[in-house]
Each structure stands twice: as C-alpha cells, then as structure tokens.
mmCIF file of C-alpha atoms in Angstrom:
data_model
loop_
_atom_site.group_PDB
_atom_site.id
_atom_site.type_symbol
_atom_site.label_atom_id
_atom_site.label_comp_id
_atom_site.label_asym_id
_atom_site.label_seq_id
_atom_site.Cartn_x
_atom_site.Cartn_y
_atom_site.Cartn_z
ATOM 1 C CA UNK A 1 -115.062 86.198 285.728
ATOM 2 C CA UNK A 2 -115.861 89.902 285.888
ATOM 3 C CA UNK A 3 -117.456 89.878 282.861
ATOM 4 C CA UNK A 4 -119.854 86.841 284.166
ATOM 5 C CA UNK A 5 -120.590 88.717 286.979
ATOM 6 C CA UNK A 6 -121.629 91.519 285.241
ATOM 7 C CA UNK A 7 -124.160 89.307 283.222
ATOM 8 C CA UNK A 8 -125.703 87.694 286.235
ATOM 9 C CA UNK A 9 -126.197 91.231 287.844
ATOM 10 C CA UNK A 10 -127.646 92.522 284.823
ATOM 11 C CA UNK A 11 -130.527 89.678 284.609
ATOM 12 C CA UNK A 12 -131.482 89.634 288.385
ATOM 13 C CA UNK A 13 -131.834 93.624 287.735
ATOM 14 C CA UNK A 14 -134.094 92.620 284.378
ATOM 15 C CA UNK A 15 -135.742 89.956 286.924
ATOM 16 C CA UNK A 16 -136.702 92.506 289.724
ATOM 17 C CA UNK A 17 -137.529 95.475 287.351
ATOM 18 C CA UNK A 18 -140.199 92.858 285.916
ATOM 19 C CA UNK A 19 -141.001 91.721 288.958
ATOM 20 C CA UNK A 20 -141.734 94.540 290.677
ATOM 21 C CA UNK A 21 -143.000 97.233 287.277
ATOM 22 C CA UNK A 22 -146.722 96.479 287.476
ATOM 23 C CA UNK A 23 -149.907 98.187 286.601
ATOM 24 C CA UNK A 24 -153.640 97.941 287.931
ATOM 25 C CA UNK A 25 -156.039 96.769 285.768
ATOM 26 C CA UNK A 26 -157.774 99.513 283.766
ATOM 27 C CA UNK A 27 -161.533 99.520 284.642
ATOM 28 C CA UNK A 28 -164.401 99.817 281.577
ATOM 29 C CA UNK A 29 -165.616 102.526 279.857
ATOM 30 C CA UNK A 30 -169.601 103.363 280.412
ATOM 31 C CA UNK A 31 -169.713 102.354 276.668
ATOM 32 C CA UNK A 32 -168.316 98.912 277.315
ATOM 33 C CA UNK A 33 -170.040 98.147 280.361
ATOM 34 C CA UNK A 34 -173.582 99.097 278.452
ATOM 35 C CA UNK A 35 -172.186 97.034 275.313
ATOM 36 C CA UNK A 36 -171.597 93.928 278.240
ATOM 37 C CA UNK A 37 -175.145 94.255 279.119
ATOM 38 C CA UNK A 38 -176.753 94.716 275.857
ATOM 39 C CA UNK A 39 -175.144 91.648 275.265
ATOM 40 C CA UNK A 40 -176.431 89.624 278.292
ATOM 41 C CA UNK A 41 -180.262 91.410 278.730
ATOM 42 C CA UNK A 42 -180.641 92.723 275.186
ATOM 43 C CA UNK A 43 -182.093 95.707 276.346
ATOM 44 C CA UNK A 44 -181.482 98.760 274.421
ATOM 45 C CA UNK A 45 -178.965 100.954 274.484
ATOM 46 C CA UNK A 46 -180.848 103.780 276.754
ATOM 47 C CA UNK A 47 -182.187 101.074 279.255
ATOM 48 C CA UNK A 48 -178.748 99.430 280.360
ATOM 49 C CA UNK A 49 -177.342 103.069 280.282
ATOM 50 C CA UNK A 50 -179.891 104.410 283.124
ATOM 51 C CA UNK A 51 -179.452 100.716 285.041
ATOM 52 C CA UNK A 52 -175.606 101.640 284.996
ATOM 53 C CA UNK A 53 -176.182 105.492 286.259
ATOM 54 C CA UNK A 54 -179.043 104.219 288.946
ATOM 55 C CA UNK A 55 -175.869 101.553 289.819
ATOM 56 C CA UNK A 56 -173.024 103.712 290.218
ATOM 57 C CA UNK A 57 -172.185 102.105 286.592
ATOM 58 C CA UNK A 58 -171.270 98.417 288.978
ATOM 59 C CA UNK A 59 -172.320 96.233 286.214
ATOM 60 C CA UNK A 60 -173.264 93.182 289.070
ATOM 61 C CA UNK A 61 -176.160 95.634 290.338
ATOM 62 C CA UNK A 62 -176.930 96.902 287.088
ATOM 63 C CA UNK A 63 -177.559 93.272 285.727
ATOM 64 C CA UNK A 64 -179.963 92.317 288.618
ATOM 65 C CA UNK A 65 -181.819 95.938 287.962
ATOM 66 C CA UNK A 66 -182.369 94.786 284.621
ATOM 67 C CA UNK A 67 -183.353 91.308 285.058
ATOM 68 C CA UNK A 68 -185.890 92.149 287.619
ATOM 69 C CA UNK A 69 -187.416 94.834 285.776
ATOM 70 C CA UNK A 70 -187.509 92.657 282.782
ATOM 71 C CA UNK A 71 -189.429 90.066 284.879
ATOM 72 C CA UNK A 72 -191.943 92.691 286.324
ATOM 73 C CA UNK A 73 -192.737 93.569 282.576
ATOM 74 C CA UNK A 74 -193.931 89.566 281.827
ATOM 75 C CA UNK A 75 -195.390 89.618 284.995
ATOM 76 C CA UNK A 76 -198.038 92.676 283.774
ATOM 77 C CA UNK A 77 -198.492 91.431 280.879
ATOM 78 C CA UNK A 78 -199.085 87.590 281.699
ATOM 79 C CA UNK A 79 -202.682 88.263 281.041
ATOM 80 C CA UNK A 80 -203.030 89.654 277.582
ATOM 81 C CA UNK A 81 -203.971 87.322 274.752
ATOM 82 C CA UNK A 82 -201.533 86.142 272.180
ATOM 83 C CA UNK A 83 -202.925 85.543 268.932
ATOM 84 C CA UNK A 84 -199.962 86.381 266.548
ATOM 85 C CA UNK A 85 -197.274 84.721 266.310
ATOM 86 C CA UNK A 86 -194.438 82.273 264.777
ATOM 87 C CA UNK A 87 -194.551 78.710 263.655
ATOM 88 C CA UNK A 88 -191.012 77.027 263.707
ATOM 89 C CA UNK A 89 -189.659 73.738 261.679
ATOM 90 C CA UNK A 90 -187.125 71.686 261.955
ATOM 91 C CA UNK A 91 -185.994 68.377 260.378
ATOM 92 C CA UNK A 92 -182.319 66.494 260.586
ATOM 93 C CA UNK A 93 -181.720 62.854 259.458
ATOM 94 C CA UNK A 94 -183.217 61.690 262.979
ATOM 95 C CA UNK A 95 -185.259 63.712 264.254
ATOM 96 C CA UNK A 96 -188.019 66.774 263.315
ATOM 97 C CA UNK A 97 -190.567 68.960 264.863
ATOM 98 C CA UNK A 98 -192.677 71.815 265.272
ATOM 99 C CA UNK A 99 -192.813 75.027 267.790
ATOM 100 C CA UNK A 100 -195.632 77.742 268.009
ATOM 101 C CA UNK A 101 -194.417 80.978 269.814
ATOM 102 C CA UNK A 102 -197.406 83.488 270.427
ATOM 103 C CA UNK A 103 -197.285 87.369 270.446
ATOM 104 C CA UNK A 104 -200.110 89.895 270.424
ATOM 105 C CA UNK A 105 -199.664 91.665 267.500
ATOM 106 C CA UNK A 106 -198.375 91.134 264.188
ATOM 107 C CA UNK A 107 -195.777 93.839 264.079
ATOM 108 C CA UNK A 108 -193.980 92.348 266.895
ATOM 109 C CA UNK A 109 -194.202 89.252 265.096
ATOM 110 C CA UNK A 110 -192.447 90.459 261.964
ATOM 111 C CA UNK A 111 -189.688 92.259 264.309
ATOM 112 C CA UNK A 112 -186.051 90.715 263.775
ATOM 113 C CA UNK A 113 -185.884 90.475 267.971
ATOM 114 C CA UNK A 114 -189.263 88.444 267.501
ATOM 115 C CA UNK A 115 -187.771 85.952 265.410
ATOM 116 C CA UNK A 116 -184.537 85.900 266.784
ATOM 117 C CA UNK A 117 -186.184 84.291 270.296
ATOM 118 C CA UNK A 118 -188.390 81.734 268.390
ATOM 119 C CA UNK A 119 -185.730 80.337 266.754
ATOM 120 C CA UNK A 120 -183.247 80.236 269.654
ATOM 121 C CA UNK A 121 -186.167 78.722 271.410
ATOM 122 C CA UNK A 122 -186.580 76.120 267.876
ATOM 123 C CA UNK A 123 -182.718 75.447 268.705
ATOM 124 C CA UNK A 124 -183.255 74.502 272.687
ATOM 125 C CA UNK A 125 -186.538 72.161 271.175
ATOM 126 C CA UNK A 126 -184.481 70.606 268.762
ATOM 127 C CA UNK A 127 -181.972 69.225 271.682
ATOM 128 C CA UNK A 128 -185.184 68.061 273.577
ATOM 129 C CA UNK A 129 -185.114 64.339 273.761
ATOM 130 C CA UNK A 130 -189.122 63.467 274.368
ATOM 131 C CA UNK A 131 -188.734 62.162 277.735
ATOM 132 C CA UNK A 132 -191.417 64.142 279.101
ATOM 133 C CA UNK A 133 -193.294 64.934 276.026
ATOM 134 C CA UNK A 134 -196.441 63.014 275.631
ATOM 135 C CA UNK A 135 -197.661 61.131 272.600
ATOM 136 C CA UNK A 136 -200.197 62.689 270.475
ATOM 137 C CA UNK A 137 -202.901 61.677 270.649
ATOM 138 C CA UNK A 138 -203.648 58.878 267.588
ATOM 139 C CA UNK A 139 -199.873 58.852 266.594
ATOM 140 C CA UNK A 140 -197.515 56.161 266.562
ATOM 141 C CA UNK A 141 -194.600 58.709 266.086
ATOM 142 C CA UNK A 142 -195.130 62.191 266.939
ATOM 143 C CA UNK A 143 -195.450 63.631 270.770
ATOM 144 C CA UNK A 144 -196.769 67.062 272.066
ATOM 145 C CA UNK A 145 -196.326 69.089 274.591
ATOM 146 C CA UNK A 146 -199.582 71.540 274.426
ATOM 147 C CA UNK A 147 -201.168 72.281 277.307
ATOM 148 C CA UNK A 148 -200.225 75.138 280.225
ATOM 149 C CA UNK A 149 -199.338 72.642 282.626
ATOM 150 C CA UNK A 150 -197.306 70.458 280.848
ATOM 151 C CA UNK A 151 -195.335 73.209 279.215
ATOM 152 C CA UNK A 152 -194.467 74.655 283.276
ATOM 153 C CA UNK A 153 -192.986 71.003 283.620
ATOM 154 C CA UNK A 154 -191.191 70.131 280.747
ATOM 155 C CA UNK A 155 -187.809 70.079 281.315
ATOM 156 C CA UNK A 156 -186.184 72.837 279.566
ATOM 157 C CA UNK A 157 -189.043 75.059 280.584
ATOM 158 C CA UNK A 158 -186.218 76.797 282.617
ATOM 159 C CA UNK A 159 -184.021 77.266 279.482
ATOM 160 C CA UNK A 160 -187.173 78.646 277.600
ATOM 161 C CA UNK A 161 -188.686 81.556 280.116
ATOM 162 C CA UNK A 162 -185.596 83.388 280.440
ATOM 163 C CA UNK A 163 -185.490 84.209 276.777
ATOM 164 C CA UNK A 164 -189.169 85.208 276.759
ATOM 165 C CA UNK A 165 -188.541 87.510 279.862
ATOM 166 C CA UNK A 166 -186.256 89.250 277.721
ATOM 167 C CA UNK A 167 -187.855 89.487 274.356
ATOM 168 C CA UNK A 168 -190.847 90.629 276.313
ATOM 169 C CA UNK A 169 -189.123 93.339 277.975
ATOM 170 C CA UNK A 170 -187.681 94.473 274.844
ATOM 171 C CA UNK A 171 -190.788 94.603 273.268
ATOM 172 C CA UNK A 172 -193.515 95.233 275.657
ATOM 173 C CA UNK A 173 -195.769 92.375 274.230
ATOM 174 C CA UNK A 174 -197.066 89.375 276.285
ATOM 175 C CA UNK A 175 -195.488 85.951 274.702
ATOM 176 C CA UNK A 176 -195.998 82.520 275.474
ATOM 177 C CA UNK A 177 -194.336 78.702 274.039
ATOM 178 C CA UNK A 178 -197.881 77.157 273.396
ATOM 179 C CA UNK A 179 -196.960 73.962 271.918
ATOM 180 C CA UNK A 180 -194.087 71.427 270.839
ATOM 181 C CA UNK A 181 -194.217 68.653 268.662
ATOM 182 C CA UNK A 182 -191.506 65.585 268.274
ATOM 183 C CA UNK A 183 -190.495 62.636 266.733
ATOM 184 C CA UNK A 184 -188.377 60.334 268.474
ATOM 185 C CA UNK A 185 -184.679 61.765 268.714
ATOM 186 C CA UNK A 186 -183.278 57.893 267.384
ATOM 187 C CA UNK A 187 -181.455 57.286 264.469
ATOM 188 C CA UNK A 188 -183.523 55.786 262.118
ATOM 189 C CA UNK A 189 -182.340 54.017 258.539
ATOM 190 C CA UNK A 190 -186.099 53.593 257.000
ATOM 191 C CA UNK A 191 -187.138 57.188 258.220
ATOM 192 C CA UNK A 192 -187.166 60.486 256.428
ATOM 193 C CA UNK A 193 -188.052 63.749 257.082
ATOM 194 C CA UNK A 194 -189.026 67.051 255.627
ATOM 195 C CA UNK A 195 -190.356 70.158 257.057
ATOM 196 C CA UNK A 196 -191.538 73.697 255.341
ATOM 197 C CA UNK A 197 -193.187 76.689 256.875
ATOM 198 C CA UNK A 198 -195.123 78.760 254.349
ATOM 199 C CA UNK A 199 -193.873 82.759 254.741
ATOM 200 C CA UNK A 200 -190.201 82.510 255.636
ATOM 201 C CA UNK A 201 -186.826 81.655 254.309
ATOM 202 C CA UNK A 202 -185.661 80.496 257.420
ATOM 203 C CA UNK A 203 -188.282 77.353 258.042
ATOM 204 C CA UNK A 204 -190.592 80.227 260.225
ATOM 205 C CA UNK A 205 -193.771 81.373 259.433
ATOM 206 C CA UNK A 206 -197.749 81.245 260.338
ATOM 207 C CA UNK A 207 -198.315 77.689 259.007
ATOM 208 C CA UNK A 208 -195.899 74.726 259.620
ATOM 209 C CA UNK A 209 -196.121 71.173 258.892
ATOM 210 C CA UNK A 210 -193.207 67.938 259.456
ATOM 211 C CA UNK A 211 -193.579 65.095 257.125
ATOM 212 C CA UNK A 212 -192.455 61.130 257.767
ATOM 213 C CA UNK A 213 -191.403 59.428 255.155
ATOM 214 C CA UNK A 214 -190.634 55.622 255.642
ATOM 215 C CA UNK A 215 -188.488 54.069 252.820
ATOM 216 C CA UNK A 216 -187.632 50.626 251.591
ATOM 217 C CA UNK A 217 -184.120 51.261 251.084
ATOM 218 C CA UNK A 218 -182.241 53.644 252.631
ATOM 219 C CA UNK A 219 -178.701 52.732 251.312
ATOM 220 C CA UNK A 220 -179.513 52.700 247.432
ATOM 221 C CA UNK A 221 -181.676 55.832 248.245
ATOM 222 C CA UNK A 222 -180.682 59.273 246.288
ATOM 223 C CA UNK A 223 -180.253 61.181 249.505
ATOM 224 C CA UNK A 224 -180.702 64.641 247.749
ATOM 225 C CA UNK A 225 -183.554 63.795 245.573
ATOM 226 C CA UNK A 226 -185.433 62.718 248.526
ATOM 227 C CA UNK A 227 -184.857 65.143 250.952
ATOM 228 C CA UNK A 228 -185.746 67.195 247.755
ATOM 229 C CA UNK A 229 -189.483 64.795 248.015
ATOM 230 C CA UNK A 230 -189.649 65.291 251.835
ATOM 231 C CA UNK A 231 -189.503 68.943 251.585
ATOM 232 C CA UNK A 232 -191.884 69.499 249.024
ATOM 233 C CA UNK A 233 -194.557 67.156 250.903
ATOM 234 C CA UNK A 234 -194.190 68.952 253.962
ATOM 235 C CA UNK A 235 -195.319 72.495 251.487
ATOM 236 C CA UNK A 236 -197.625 70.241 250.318
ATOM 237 C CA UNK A 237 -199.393 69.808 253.803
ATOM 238 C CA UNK A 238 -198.861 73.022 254.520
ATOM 239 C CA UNK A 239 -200.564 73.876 251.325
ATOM 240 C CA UNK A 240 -203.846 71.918 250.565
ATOM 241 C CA UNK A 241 -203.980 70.792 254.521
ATOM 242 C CA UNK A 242 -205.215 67.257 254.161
ATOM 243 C CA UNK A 243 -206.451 65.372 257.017
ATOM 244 C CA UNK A 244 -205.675 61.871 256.309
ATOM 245 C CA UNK A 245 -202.669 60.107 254.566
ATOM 246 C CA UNK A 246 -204.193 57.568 252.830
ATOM 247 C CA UNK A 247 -207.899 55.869 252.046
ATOM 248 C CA UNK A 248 -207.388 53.409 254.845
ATOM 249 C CA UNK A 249 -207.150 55.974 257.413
ATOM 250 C CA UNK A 250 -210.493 56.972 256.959
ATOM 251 C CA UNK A 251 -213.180 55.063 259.357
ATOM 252 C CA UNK A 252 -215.776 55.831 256.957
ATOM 253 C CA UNK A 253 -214.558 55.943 253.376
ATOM 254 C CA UNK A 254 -218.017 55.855 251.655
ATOM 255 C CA UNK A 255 -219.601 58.654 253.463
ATOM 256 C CA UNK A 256 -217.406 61.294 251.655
ATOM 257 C CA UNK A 257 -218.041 62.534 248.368
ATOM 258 C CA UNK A 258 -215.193 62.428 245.568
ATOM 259 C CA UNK A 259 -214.628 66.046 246.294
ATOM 260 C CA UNK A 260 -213.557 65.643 249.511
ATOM 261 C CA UNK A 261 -211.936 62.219 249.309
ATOM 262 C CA UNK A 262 -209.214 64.630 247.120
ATOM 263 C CA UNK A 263 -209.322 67.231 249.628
ATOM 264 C CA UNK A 264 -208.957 65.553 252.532
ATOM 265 C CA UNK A 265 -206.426 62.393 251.543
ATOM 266 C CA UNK A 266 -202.435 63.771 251.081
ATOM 267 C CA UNK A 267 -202.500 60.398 248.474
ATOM 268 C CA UNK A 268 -205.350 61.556 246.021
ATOM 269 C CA UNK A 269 -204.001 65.617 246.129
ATOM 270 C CA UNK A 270 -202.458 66.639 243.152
ATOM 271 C CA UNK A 271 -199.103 66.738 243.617
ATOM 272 C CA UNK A 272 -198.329 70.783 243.666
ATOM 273 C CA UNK A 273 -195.034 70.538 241.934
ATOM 274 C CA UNK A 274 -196.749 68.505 239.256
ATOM 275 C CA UNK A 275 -196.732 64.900 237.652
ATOM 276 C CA UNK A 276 -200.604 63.314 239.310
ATOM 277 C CA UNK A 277 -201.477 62.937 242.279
ATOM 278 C CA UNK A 278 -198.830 62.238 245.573
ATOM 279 C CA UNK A 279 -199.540 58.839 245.268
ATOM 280 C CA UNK A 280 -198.870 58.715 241.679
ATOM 281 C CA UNK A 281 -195.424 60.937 242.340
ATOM 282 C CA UNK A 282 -194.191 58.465 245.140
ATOM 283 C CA UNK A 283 -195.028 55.392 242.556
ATOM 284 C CA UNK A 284 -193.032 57.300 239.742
ATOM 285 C CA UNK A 285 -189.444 57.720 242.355
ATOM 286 C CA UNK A 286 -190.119 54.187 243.096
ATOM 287 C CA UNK A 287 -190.206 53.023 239.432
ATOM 288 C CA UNK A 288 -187.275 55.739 238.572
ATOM 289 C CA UNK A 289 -184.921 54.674 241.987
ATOM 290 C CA UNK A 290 -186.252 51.448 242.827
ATOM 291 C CA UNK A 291 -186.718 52.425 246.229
ATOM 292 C CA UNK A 292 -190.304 52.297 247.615
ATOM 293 C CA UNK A 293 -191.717 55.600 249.778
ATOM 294 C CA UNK A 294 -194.569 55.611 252.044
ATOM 295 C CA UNK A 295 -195.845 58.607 253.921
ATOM 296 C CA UNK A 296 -195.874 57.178 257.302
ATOM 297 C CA UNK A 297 -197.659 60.678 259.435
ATOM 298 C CA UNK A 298 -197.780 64.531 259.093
ATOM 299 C CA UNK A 299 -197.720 66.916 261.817
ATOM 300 C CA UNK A 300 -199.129 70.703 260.631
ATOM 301 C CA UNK A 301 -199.724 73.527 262.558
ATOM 302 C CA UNK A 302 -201.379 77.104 261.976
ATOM 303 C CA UNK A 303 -200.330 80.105 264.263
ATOM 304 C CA UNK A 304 -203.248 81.146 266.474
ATOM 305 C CA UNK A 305 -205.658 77.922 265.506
ATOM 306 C CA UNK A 306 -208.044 77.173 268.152
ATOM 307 C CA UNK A 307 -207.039 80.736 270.120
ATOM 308 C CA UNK A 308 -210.360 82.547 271.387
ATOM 309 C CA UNK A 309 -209.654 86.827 271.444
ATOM 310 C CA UNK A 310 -212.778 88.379 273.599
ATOM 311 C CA UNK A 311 -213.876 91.052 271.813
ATOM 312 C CA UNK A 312 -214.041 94.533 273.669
ATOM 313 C CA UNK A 313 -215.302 97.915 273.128
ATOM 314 C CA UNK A 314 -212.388 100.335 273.218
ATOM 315 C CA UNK A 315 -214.964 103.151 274.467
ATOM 316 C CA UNK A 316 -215.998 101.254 277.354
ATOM 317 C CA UNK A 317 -212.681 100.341 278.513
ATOM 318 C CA UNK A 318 -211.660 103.396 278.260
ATOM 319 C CA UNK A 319 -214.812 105.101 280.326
ATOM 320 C CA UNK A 320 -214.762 102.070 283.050
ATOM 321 C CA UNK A 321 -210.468 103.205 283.716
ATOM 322 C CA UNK A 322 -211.624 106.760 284.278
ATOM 323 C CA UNK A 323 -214.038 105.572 286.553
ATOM 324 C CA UNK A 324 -217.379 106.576 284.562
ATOM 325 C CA UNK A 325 -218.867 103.740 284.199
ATOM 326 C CA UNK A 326 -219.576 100.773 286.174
#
C-alpha cells in the first residue's frame, strides 16, 4: 500500500512540475524577421532591414511600410513606356496559351526576378478558365484579353497586380500584363497542342506562338511522336511567321505570287526539321500512323509588336527639368 502511495505521489509531482515548468516564447532574430519579409515583399535584404529599424523591428508595420512603398514606386512609374519584355507559352492536353509581360529595358528583361514574375503570372493564366476573355477576333478557338480595360476587369486582375507591384519595386522599371490568349480550358479527344517560344529553355522568350492540332484518332495516336509534331509546328510559326494555315483561308488566292503563297501559308512552308513542305510532313505521319492531322489555328505573338516609343531628345529633357527651356 505504501509503496502505491508512493507511486501516485510521485506522478501528480511529475504532473504539476509539467504543469506548471513553462517558458515564453522566444521572439525572432532581426535576421529572421528580414528573411520573413524577403520572403513575402521580395525586397532586398537592405530594404526590409531599414522597414524593420523605421518599425521598431514589429514585422506587422514593417510589412505595410513595404507594401505601400512598393505601390508608390508603380504608381511613378505608371507612365513610362514598356517596350521590352517576355513572351510566355503554355500547352497541357486541354488547354494552351500565350502571355506578353512588358518592361522598359532589356536588362530588366533578362533579370532572373524578371522572369520569375512572368512565369508566376503564366501559372495564374494557365488556371484562367475564359469566362471573361473575349474571342479573337476571326477565331473559332482562341480568346484574348488585349486591351487596358479589359485587362482592369478580368478576373484575376487582382491576383496579377500584386506581383507586378513587387517586381516593380524591386526593380525600379514600369511593367504591365498587355495581353492573354486562350483556348477553351475543356478536355478535348480530337485536339492537340504545342507551344515554343524562340530564346528560352523554359517556353519564355520575345516571340511565342500555340499551335492546334485536330486529329482523326486520338486513341491509336503515338502520344509522344505527336506532341513531338505539335511542338515543332509551334517553332515553326514562330519561325517563318505565316499568316494563313492553308490555301482556303485566303479570300484572294490568285492575287499572290508563288513567293508569297510559300511565305505566307504554314501548309506550303518547308517543313524546318525537314522532309517537304508541312503539308507534305502531316501526309507522311498519316501514311506512317494512320492517324490523320490537321492544323486547325495558330496563335503567335512578338514582344513589343504594335508598341509606339516617342522619341525624345535627352538634351532637351534635361534643359526643360532645370528650368532653361520652355
């Protein structure tokens, strides 16, 4: 009996020694709480340190310091052209597309931080189902979203901006999303896609182009030899940019010369990997596989196309800020 009693003393005293032996919680170094907000803002290491110091190092106030000063950088330099920039691809079983990001310069536009936000940005398109993005115009398959107003309203506008705040902070650069294109985000047996953008490994670059392929039998199809096809017709677009797919899409066949009947139709281009023209090479995988392939639309875009940059004299500028000239 004593020896039971001795046990249950000795576990409530284990009990209450837990229960009561506590410590407070340790509070984080300066060079975590900088490492937190590099994480969140991205700003470098020297910004989120003074934002911390201004703060009394509470990371709360030091997060709202950043994020406001980050948004009164895009605010001054809303007005600056952007010229440069990134083309992004994508393509998946159902779905593909295309995203311009614009910078000013080309030095921000071969910066890692650059091309880190364009293809987050290329990740938040790719979830984007089309509801609000409008068909292009003469296209059964693709829609756009290219215009300033449309862009404010699309629906994960709200996802895009804050990323651009950031980057632009970072950098100092004015950026803008200028256009999206789509296909329908459906699964689709008898549709194939392929995408390439010429200058990058990782399907970014200053030209960009999505191809449809439609195919007879999707089943009985060699899935890696056509994606293989798909790929290469995208580069292809990218490439020799035709304007038409085929002779039938042309209103007025007989007013072009042979020249630029080959130029201008992806079906009469030679093939760039070889073996005729594209026509000829989408006859030959039908013969070899049995499966027919038609190129059903193409999508291409070049950074900076249509983009007007007013020229200025340097001199002047610089003559009219001191106040010299009128």
């Amino acid at each position: 009996m004593t020896s039971l009693l001795r046990s249950a003393l000795r576990s409530v005293s284990q009990q209450s020694y837990l229960r009561f032996y506590s410590t407070s919680p340790k509070a984080e170094s300066l060079a975590q709480l900088v490492a937190r907000l590099r994480k969140e803002t991205q700003a470098p290491i020297a910004k989120a340190r003074q934002a911390l110091t201004e703060n009394n190092n509470d990371y709360t106030k030091a997060l709202e310091s950043l994020l406001a000063s980050a948004a009164k950088t895009s605010l001054k330099v809303a007005s600056r052209t952007t010229k440069e920039g990134l083309v992004a691809v994508f393509s998946s079983g159902s779905h593909a597309g295309l995203v311009e990001v614009n910078c000013e310069t080309d030095f921000v536009q071969r910066s890692d931080g650059f091309k880190s936000a364009v293809s987050t940005i290329r990740g938040i398109v790719q979830q984007q189902r089309g509801v609000d993005v409008k068909p292009a115009p003469g296209s059964s398959l693709f829609s756009e979203c290219s215009d300033v107003e449309s862009l404010k309203t699309w629906s994960d506008a709200n996802k895009v901006t804050p990323i651009l705040v950031e980057a632009i902070a970072k950098m100092g650069e004015n950026m803008k999303l200028r256009r999206v294109t789509l296909t329908p985000m459906k699964p689709s047996m008898s549709l194939v896609y392929g995408a390439f953008a010429h200058g990058s490994s990782d399907l970014m670059g200053r030209i960009g182009a999505v191809v449809a392929l439609s195919i007879s039998d999707a089943m009985n199809a060699p899935k890696e030899e056509l994606a293989t096809l798909a790929r290469q017709l995208a580069q292809q677009v990218v490439g020799f940019d035709p304007i038409y797919v085929r002779d039938t899409d042309v209103k007025d066949l007989a007013s072009l010369s042979s020249e630029e009947l080959e130029a201008q139709i992806l079906y009469r281009q030679q093939f760039l990997m070889g073996g005729g023209t594209v026509e000829q090479v989408l006859e030959n995988f039908r013969t070899k596989h049995g499966v027919a392939i038609k190129v059903v639309e193409f999508s291409r875009y070049v950074c900076g196309e249509g983009i007007e940059v007013k020229e200025s004299n340097f001199a002047e500028e610089v003559l009219q800020q001191a106040g010299l000239k009128a």
